[in-house]
XYZ file of N, CA and C in Angstrom:
522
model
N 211.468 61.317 -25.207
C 212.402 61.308 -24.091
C 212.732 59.870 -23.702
N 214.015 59.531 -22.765
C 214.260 58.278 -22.947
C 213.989 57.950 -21.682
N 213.990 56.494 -20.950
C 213.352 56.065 -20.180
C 213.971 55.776 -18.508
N 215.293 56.786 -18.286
C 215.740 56.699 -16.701
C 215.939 58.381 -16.566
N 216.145 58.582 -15.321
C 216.040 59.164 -14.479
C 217.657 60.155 -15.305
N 218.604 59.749 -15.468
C 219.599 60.554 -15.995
C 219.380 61.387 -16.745
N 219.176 60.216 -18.220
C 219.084 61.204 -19.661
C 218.072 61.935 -19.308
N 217.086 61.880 -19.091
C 215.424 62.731 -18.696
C 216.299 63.876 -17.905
N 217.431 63.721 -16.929
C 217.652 65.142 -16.622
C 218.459 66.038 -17.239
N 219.455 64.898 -18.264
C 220.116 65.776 -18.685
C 219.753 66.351 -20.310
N 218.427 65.897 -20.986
C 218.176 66.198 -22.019
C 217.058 67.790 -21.268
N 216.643 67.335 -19.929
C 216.348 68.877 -19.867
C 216.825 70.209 -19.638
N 218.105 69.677 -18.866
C 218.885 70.909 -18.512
C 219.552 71.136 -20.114
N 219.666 70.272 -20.877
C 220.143 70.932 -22.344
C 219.069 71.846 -23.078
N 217.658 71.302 -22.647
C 216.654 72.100 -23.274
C 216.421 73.813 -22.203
N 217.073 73.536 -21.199
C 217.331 74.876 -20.356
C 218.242 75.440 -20.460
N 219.427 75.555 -21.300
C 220.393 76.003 -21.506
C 221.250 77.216 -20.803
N 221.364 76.134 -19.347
C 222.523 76.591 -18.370
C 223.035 77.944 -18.843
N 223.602 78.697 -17.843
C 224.389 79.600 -17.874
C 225.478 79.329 -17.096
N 225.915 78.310 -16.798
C 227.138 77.127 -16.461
C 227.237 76.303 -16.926
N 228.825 75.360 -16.225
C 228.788 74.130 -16.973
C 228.291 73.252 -15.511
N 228.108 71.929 -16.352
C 227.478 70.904 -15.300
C 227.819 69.850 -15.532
N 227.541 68.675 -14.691
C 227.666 67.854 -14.529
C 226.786 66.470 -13.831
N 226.560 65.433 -14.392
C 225.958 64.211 -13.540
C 226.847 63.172 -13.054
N 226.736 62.935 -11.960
C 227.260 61.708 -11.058
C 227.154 60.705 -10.655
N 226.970 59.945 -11.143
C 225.948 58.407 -10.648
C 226.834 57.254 -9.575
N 226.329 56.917 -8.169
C 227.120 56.679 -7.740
C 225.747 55.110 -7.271
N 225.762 54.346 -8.268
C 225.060 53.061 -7.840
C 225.037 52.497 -6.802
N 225.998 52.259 -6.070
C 225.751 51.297 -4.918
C 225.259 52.123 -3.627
N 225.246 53.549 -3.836
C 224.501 54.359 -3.039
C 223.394 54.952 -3.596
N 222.941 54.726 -4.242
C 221.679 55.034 -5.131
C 221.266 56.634 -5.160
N 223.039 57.058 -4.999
C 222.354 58.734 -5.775
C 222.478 59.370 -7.279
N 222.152 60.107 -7.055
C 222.805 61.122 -8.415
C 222.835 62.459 -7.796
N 223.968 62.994 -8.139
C 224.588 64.693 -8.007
C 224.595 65.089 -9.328
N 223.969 65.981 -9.078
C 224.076 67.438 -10.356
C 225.148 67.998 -9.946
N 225.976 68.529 -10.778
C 226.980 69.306 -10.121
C 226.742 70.512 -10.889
N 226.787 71.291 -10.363
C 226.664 72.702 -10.854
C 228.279 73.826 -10.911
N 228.534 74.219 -11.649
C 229.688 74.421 -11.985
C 230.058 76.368 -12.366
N 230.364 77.000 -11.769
C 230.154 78.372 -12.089
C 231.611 79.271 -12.028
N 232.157 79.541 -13.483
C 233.591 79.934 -13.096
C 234.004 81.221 -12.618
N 234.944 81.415 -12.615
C 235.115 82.539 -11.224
C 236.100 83.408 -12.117
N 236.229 84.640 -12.051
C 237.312 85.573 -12.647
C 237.355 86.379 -11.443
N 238.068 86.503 -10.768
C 238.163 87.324 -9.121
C 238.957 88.572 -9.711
N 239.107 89.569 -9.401
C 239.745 90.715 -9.519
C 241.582 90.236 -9.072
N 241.763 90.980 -9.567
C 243.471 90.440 -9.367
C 244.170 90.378 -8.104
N 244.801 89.470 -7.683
C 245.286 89.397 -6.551
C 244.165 89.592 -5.071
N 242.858 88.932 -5.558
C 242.007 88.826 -4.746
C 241.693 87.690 -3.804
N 241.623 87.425 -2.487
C 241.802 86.362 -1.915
C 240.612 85.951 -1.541
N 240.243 84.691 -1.618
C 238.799 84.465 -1.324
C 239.466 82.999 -0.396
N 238.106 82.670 0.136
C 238.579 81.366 0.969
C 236.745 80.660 1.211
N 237.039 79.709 1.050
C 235.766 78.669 0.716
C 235.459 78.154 2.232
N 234.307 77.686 2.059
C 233.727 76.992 2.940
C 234.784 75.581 4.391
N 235.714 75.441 3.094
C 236.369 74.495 4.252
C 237.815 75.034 4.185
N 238.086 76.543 4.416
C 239.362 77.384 4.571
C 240.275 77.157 3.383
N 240.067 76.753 2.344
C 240.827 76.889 1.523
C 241.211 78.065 0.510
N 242.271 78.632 0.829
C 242.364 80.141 -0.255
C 242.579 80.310 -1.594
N 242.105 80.328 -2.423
C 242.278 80.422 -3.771
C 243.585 80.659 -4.261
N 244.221 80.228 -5.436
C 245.943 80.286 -5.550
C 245.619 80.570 -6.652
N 244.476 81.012 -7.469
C 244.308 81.987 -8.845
C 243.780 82.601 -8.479
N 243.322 83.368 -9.756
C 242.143 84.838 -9.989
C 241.295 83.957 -10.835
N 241.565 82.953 -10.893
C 240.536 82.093 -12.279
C 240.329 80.602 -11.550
N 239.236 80.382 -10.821
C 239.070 79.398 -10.435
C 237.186 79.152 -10.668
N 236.916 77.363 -10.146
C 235.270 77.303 -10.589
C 234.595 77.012 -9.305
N 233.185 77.479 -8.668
C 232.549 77.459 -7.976
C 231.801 76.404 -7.846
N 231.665 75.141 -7.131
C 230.966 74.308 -7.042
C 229.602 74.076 -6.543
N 228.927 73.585 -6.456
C 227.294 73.097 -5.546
C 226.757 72.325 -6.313
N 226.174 71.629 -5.497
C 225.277 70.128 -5.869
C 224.208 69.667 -5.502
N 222.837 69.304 -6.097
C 221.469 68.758 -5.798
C 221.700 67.633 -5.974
N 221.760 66.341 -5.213
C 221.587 65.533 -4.404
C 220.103 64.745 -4.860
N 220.056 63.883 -5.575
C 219.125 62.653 -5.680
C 219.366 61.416 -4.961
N 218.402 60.914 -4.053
C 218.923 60.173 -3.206
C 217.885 59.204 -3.154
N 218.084 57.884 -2.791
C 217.347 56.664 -2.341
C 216.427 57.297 -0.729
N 215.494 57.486 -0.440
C 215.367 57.650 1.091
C 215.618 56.867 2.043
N 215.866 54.992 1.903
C 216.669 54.617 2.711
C 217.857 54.747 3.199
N 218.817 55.725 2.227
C 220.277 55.760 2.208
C 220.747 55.693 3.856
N 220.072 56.409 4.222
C 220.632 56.723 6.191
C 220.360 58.019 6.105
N 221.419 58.755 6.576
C 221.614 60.584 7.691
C 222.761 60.867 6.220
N 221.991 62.132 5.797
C 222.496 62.648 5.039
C 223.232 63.887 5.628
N 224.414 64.769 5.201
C 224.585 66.132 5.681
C 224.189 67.222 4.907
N 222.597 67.564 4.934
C 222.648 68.545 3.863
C 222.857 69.560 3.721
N 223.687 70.269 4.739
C 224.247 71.353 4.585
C 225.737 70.905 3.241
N 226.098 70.062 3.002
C 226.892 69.653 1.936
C 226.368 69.877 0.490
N 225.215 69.844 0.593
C 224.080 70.194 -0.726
C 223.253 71.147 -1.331
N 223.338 71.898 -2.233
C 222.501 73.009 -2.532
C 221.381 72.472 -1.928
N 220.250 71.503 -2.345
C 219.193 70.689 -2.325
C 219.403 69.327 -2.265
N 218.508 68.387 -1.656
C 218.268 67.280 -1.142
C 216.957 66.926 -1.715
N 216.568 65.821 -2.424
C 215.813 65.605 -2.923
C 215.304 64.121 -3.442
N 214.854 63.307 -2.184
C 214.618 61.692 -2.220
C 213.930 61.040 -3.393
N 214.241 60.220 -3.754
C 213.398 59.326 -4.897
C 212.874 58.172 -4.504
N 212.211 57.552 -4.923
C 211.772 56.122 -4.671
C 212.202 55.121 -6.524
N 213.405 54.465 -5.771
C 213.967 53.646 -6.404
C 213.172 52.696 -7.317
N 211.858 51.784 -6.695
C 211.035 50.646 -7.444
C 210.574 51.913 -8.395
N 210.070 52.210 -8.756
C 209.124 52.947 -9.755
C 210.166 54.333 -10.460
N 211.109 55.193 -9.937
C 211.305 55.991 -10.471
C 211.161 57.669 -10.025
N 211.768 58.700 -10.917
C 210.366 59.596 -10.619
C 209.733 60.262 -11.914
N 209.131 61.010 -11.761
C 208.203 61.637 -12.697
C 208.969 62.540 -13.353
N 208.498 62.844 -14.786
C 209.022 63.360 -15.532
C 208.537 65.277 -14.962
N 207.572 65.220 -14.278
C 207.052 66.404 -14.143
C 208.146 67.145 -12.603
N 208.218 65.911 -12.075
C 209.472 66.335 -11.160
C 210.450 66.555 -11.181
N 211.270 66.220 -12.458
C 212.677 66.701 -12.964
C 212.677 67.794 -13.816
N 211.475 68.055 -14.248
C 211.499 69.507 -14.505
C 211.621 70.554 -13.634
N 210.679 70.600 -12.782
C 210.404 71.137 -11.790
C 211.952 71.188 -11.362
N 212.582 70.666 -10.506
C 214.167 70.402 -10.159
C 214.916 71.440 -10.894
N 214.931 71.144 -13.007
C 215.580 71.365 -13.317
C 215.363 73.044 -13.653
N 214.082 73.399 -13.388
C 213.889 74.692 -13.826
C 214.082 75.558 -12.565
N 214.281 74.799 -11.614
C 214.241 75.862 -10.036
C 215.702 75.800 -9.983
N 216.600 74.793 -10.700
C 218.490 74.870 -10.508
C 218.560 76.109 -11.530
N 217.785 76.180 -13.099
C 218.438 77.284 -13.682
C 218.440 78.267 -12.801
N 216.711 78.800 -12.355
C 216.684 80.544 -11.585
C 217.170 80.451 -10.419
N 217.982 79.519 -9.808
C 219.092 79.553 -8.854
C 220.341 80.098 -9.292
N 220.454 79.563 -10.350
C 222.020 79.381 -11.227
C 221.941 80.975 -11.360
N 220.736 80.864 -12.226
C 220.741 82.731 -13.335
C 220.465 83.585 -11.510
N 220.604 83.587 -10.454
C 221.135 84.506 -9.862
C 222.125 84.563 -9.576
N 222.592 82.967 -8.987
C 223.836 83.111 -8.536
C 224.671 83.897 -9.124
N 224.638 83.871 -10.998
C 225.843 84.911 -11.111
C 225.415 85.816 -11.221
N 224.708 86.760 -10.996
C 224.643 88.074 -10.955
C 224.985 88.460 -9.050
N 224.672 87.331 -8.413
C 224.990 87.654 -7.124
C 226.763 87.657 -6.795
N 226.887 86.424 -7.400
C 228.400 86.327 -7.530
C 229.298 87.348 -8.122
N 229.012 88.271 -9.151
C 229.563 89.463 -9.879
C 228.969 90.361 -8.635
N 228.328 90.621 -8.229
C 228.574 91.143 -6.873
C 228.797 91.023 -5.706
N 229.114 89.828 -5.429
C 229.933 89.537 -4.620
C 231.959 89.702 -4.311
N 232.174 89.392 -5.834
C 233.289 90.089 -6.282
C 233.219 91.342 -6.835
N 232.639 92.054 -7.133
C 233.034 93.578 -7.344
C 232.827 94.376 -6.144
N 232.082 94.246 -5.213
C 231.860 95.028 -3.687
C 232.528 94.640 -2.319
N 232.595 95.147 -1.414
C 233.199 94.756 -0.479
C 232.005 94.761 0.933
N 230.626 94.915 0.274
C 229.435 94.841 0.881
C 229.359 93.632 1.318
N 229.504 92.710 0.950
C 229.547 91.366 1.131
C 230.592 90.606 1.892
N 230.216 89.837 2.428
C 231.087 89.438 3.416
C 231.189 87.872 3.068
N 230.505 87.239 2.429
C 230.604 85.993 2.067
C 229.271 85.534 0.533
N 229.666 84.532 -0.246
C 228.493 84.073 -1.291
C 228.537 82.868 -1.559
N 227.311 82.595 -1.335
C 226.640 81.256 -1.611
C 225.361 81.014 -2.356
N 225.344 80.203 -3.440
C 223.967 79.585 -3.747
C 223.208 79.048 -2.829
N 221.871 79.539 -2.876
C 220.828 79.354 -2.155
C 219.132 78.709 -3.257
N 218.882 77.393 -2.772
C 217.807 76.380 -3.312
C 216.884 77.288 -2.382
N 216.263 78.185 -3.272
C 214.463 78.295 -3.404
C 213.352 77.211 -3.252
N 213.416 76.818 -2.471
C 212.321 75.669 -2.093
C 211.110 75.822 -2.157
N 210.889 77.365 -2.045
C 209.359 77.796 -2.006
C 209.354 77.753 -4.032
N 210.136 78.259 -4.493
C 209.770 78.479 -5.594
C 209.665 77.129 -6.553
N 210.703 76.189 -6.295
C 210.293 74.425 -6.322
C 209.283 74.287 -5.878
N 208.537 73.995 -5.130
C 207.444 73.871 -4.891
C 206.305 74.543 -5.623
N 206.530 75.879 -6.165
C 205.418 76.720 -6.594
C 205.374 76.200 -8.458
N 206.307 75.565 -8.782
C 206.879 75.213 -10.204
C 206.271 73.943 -10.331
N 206.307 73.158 -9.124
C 205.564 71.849 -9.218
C 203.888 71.904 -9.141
N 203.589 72.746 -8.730
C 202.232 72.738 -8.874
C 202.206 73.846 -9.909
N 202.418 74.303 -10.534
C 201.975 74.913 -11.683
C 201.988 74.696 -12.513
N 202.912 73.526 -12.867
C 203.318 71.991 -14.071
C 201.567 71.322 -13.738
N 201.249 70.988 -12.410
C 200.577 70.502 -12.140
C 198.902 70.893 -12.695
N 198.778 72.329 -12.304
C 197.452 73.366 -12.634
C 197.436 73.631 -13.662
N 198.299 73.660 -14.666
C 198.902 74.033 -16.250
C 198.175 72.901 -16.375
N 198.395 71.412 -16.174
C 198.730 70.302 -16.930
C 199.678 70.367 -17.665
N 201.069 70.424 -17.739
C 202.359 70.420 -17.906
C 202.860 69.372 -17.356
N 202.173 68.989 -16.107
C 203.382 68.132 -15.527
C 203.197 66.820 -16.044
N 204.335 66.396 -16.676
C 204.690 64.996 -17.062
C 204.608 63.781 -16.481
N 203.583 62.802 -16.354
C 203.359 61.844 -15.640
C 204.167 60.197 -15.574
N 204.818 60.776 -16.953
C 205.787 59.421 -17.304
C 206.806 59.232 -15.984
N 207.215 58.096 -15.702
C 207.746 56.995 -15.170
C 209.651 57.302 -15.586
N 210.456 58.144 -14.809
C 211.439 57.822 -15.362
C 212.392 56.930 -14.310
N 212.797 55.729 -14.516
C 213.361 54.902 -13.652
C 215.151 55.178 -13.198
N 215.204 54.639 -11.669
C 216.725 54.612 -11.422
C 217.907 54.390 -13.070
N 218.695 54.803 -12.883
C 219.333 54.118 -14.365
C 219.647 52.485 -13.468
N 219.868 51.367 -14.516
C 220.644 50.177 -13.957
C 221.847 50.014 -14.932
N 221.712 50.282 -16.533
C 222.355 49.832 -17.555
C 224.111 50.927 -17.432
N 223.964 51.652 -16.878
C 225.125 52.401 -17.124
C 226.192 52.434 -16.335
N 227.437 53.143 -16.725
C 228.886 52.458 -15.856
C 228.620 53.464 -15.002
N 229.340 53.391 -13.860
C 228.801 54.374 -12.553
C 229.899 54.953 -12.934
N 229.672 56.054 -12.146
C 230.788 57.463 -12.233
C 230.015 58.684 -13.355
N 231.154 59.468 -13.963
C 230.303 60.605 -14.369
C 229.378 59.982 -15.734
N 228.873 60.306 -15.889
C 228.119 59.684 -16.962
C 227.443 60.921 -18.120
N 227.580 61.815 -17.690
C 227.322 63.122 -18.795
C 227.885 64.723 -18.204
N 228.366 64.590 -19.163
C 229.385 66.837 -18.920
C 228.507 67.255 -19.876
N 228.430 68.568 -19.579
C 227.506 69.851 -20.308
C 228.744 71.063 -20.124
N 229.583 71.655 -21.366
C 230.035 73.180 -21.257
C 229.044 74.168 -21.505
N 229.579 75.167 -21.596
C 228.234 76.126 -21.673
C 228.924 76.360 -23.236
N 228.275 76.760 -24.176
C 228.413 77.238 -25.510
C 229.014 78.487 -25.917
């Protein structure tokens, strides 16, 4: 595995093989990274949906967004209701390889509900609204079981410095 904080996430979510497409964001002079999580939409025909900040859909074929949030903890006041998950790093050192697993395996069994929640969310009228929801308990229960396993990876993966900011790796789904 290679030695920052990016490739380490994105060679794992390739070894997890999404049931979306995704995305990384590197935004240096604020010392985050966004996952973007990416989930496309086939709405029933002439179905109107409207998002979080009132906007109404003008297809039947549009993509669902949400994002986990890697962040410096000095950054300031974050809004994390803007974020699937929030999740601080410490910049001098890095983080652990056992922690981006952890991350990356609690975004798949987020993901692998969302769409089954989302296909019911559009086929019923039970529902009144859908959103991805970060399992925190189950992050947590993944990190210590990397941990009790001995699974969890102790290597050092550092901030990136070498790379151009902006997107820096796309994943389609296959």
């Amino acid at each position: 595995m290679r030695n920052n904080m990016i490739e380490r996430i994105t060679d794992t979510m390739n070894a997890l093989h999404f049931p979306c497409e995704w995305r990384i964001q590197w935004f240096e002079r604020e010392q985050m990274i966004e996952i973007i999580l990416m989930l496309e939409v086939q709405a029933p025909e002439n179905t109107k949906l409207t998002d979080k900040y009132q906007s109404v859909n003008s297809s039947d074929h549009f993509v669902f967004e949400d994002v986990v949030l890697l962040f410096h903890p000095n950054l300031g006041v974050l809004k994390d209701d803007n974020y699937l998950a929030t999740i601080a790093f410490d910049d001098e050192k890095g983080v652990s390889g056992g922690l981006i697993d952890a991350i990356c395996k609690t975004m798949r069994l987020v993901i692998g509900e969302a769409v089954v929640e989302l296909e019911e969310f559009l086929m019923s009228d039970a529902y009144d609204h859908f959103e991805i929801k970060w399992n925190n308990q189950n992050y947590l229960s993944t990190l210590q079981t990397l941990k009790d396993t001995s699974r969890f990876d102790t290597s050092i993966y550092s901030y990136p410095s070498e790379l151009p900011e902006g997107v820096v790796k796309n994943n389609e789904v296959e």
